[in-house]
Tab-separated table of C-alpha atoms in Angstrom:
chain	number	residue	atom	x	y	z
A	1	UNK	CA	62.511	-0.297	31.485
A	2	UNK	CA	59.590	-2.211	29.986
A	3	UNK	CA	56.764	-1.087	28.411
A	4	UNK	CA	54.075	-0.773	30.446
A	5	UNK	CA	50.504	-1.805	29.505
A	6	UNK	CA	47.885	0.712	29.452
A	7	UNK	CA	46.010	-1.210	33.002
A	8	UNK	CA	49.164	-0.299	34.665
A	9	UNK	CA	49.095	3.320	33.418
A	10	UNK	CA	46.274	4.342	35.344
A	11	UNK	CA	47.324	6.085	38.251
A	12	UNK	CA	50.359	7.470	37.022
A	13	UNK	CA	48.171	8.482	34.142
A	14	UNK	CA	46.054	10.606	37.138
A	15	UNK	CA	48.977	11.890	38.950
A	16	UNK	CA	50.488	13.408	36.010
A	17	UNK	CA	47.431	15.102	34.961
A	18	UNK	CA	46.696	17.123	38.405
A	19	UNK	CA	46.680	20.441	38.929
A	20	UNK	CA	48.323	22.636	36.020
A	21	UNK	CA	50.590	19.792	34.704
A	22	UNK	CA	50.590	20.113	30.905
A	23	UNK	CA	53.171	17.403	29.452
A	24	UNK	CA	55.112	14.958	31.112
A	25	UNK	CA	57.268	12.050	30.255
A	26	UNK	CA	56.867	9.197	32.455
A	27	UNK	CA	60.107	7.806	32.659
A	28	UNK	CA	63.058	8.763	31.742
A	29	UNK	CA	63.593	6.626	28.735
A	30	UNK	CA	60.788	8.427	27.102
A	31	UNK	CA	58.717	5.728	26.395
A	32	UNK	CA	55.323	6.596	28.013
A	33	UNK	CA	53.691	10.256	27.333
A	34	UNK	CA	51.064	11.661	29.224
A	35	UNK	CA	49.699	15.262	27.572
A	36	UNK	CA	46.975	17.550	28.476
A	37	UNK	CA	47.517	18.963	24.598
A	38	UNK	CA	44.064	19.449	22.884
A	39	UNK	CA	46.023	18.943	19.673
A	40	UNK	CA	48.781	17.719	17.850
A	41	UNK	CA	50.059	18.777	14.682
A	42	UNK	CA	53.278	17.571	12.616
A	43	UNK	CA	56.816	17.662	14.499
A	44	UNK	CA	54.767	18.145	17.753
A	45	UNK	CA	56.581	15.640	19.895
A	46	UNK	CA	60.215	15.745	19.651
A	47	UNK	CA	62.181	11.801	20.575
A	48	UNK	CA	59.744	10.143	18.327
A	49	UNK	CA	62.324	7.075	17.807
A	50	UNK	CA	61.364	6.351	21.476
A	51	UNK	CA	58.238	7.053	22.175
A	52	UNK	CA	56.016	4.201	22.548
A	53	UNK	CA	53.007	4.778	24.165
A	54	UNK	CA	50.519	8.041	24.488
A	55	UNK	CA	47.846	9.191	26.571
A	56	UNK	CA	46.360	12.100	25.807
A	57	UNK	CA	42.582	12.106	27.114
A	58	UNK	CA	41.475	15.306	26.206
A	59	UNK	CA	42.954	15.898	22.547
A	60	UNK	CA	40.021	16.916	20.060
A	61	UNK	CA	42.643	16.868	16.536
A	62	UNK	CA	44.811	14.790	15.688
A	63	UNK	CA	46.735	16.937	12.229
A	64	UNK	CA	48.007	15.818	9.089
A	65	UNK	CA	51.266	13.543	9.214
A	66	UNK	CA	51.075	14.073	13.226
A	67	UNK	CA	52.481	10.699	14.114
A	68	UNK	CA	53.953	9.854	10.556
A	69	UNK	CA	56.471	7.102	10.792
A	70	UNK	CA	56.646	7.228	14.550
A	71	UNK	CA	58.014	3.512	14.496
A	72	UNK	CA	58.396	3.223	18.073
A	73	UNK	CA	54.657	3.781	19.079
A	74	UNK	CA	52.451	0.905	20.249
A	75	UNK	CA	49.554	2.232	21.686
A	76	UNK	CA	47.121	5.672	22.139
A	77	UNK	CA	44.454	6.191	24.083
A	78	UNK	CA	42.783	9.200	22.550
A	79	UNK	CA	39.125	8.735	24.090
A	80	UNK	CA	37.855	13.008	23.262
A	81	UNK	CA	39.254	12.974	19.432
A	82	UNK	CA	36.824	13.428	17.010
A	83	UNK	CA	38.999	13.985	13.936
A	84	UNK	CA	42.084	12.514	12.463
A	85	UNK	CA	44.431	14.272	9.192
A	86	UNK	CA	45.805	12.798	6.408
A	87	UNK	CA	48.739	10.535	7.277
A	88	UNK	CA	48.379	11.190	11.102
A	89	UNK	CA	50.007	7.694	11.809
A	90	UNK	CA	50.824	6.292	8.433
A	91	UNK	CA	54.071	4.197	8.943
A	92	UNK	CA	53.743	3.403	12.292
A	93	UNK	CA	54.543	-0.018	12.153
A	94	UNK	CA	55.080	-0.935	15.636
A	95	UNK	CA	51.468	0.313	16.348
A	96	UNK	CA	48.784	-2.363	18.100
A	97	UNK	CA	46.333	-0.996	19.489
A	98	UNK	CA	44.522	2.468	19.057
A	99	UNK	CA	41.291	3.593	21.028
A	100	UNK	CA	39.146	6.639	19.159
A	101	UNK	CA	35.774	6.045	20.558
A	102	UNK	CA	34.701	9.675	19.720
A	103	UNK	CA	36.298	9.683	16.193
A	104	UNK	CA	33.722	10.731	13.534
A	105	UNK	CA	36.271	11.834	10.995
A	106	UNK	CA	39.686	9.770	9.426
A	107	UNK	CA	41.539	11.637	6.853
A	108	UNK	CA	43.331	9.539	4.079
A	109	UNK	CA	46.063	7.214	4.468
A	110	UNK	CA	45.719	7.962	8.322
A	111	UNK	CA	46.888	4.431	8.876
A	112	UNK	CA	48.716	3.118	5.952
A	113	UNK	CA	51.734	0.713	6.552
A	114	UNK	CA	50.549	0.317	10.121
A	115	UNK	CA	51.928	-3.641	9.812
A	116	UNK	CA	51.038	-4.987	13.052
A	117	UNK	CA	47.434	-2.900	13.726
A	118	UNK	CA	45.236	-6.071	14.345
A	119	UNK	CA	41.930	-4.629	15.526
A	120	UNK	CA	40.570	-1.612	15.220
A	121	UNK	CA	36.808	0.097	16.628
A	122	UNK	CA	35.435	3.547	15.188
A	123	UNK	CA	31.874	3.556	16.464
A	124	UNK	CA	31.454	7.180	15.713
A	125	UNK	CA	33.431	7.097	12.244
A	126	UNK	CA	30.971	8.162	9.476
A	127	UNK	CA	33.102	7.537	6.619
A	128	UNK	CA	36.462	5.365	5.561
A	129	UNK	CA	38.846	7.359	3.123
A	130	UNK	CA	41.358	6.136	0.629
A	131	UNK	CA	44.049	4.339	2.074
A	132	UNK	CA	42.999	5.060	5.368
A	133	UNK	CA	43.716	0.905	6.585
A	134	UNK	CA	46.283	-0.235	3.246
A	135	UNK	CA	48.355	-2.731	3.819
A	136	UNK	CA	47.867	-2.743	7.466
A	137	UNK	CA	49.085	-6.374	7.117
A	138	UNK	CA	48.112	-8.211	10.820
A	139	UNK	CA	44.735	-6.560	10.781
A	140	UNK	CA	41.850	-8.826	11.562
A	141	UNK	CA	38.946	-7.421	12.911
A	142	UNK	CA	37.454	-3.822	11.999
A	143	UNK	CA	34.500	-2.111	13.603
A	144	UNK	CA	32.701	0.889	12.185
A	145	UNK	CA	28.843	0.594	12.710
A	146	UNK	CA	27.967	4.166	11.829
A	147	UNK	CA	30.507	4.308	8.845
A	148	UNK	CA	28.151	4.897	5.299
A	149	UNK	CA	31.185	5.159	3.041
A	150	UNK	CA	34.225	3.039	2.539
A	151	UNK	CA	36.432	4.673	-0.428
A	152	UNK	CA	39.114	3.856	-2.546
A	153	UNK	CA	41.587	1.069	-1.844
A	154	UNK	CA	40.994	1.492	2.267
A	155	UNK	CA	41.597	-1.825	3.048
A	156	UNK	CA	43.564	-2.787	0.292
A	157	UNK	CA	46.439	-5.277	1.114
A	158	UNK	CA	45.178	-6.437	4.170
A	159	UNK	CA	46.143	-10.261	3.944
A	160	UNK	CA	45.156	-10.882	7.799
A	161	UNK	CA	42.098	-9.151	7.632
A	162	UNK	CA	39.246	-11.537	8.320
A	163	UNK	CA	35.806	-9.715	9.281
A	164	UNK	CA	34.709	-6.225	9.038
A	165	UNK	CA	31.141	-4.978	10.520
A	166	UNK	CA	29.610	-2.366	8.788
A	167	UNK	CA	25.887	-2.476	8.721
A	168	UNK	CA	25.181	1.145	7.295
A	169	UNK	CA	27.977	1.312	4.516
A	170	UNK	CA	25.770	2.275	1.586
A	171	UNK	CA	28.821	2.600	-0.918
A	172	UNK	CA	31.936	0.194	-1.573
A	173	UNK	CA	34.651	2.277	-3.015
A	174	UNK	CA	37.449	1.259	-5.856
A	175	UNK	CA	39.350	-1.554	-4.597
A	176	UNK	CA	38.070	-1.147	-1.329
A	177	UNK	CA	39.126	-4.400	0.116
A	178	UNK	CA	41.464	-5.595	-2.797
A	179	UNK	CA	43.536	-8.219	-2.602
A	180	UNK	CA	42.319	-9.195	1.193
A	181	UNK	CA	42.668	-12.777	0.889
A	182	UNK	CA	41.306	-14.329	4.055
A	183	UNK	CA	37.858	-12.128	4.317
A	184	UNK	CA	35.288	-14.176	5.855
A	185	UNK	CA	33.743	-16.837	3.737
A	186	UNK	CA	30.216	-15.057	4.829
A	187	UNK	CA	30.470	-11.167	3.928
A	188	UNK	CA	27.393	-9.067	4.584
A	189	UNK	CA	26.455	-5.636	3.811
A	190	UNK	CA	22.585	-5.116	4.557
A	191	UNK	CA	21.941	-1.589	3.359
A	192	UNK	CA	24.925	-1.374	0.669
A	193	UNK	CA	23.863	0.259	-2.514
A	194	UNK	CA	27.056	0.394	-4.745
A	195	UNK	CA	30.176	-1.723	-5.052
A	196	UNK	CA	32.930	-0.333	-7.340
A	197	UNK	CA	35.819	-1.784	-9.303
A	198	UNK	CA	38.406	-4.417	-8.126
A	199	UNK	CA	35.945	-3.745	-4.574
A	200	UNK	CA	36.664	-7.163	-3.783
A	201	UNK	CA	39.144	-8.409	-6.349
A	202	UNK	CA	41.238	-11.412	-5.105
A	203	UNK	CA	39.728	-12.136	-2.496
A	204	UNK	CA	40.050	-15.682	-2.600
A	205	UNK	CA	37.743	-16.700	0.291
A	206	UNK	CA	34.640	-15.407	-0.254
A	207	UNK	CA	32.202	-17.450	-0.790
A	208	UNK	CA	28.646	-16.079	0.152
A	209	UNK	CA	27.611	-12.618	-0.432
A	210	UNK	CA	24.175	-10.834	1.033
A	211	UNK	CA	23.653	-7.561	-0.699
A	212	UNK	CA	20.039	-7.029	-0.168
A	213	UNK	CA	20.047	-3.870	-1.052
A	214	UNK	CA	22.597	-3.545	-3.879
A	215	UNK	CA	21.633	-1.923	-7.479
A	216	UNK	CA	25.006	-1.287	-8.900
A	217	UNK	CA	27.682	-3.569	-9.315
A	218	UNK	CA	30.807	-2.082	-11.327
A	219	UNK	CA	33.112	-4.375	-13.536
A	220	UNK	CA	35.524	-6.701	-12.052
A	221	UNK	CA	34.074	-5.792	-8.602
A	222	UNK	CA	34.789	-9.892	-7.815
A	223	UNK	CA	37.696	-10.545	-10.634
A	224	UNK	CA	39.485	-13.345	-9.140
A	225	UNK	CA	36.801	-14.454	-6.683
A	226	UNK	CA	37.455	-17.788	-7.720
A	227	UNK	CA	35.212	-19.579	-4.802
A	228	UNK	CA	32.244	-17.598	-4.667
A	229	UNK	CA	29.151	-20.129	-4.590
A	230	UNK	CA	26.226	-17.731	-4.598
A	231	UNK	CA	25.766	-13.445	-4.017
A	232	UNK	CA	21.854	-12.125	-3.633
């Protein structure tokens, strides 16, 4: 049976949340889960090889290594969470797309090795830890308006990535976007304070910087830059 996109989902997504239904597979490969779970936690979901896609609209946690190396998953729709552990879907490399509108909190590593993530939207994230988007190697696009911190290494390794908005990050952790090699020729933090170490190292496209606001700039927070023309 094919996968079915998350458009076509809809109404079985309704029917199987009526009345007292708590958990129900929605065919019988096991490909499409519908939950009423609040949370998940490690080992929750048994058939992870198969499992591709989840819908779980009123989950509020998402736990430490919850998802880890799920390889079959390619898309959630978690649209209540507000928090997401350490590892929760680290190694999910099959993963595409991910909706966390309500998200205010991603734990470490949460979506390392996540190969073909391409895009993802946090409006509500406040801060980016370590790991949290390394070597996520098709990802293009990120999103986090309210995000004020991005820490160590978060985006480090991501080849494909090409444009991140962030217009409240205040601080630019170590390596933060090492070794992202296509980042957009025009990268602009308005209200960022303090870029780290290897922040930016080898990233071999930039080419004008707007730090307005910047006061601290660590050592080798550009080493390799070779085509930067001008940062103020």
């Amino acid at each position: 049976m094919p996968t079915l996109l998350p458009s076509q989902m809809q109404s079985k997504l309704m029917a199987c949340l009526s009345g007292s239904l708590w958990e129900r597979l929605v065919d019988g490969s096991i490909r499409n889960l519908v939950t009423t779970r609040i949370e998940f936690t490690d080992g929750a979901i048994s058939h992870k090889r198969n499992i591709a896609n989840i819908f779980a609209p009123y989950c509020r946690v998402i736990g430490v290594s919850a998802f880890q190396s799920y390889r079959a998953i390619s898309y959630v729709y978690f649209p209540s969470v507000t928090a997401v552990g350490t590892n929760a879907f680290s190694d999910c490399r099959n993963l595409h797309s991910i909706s966390l509108p309500t998200c205010s909190l991603i734990g470490p590593g949460a979506f390392y090795n996540c190969f073909f993530l391409s895009r993802v939207s946090f409006e509500q994230c406040e801060s980016i830890y370590s790991q949290t988007f390394a070597n996520c190697d098709q990802l293009r696009s990120v999103n986090v308006p309210s995000c004020s911190i991005i820490s160590d290494y978060a985006f480090a390794n991501d080849r494909a990535l090409t444009n991140i908005v962030a217009p409240n990050c205040k601080i630019l952790g170590l390596g933060a976007f090492y070794n992202c090699q296509r980042l957009s020729a025009d990268t602009y933090f308005p209200i960022c304070q303090e870029i780290h170490t290897y922040t930016f190292a080898n990233c071999q496209q930039l080419r004008y910087l707007n730090f307005p606001e910047c006061t601290v700039v660590r050592n080798g927070a550009f080493a390799f830059c070779s085509n930067i023309v001008s940062m103020y």
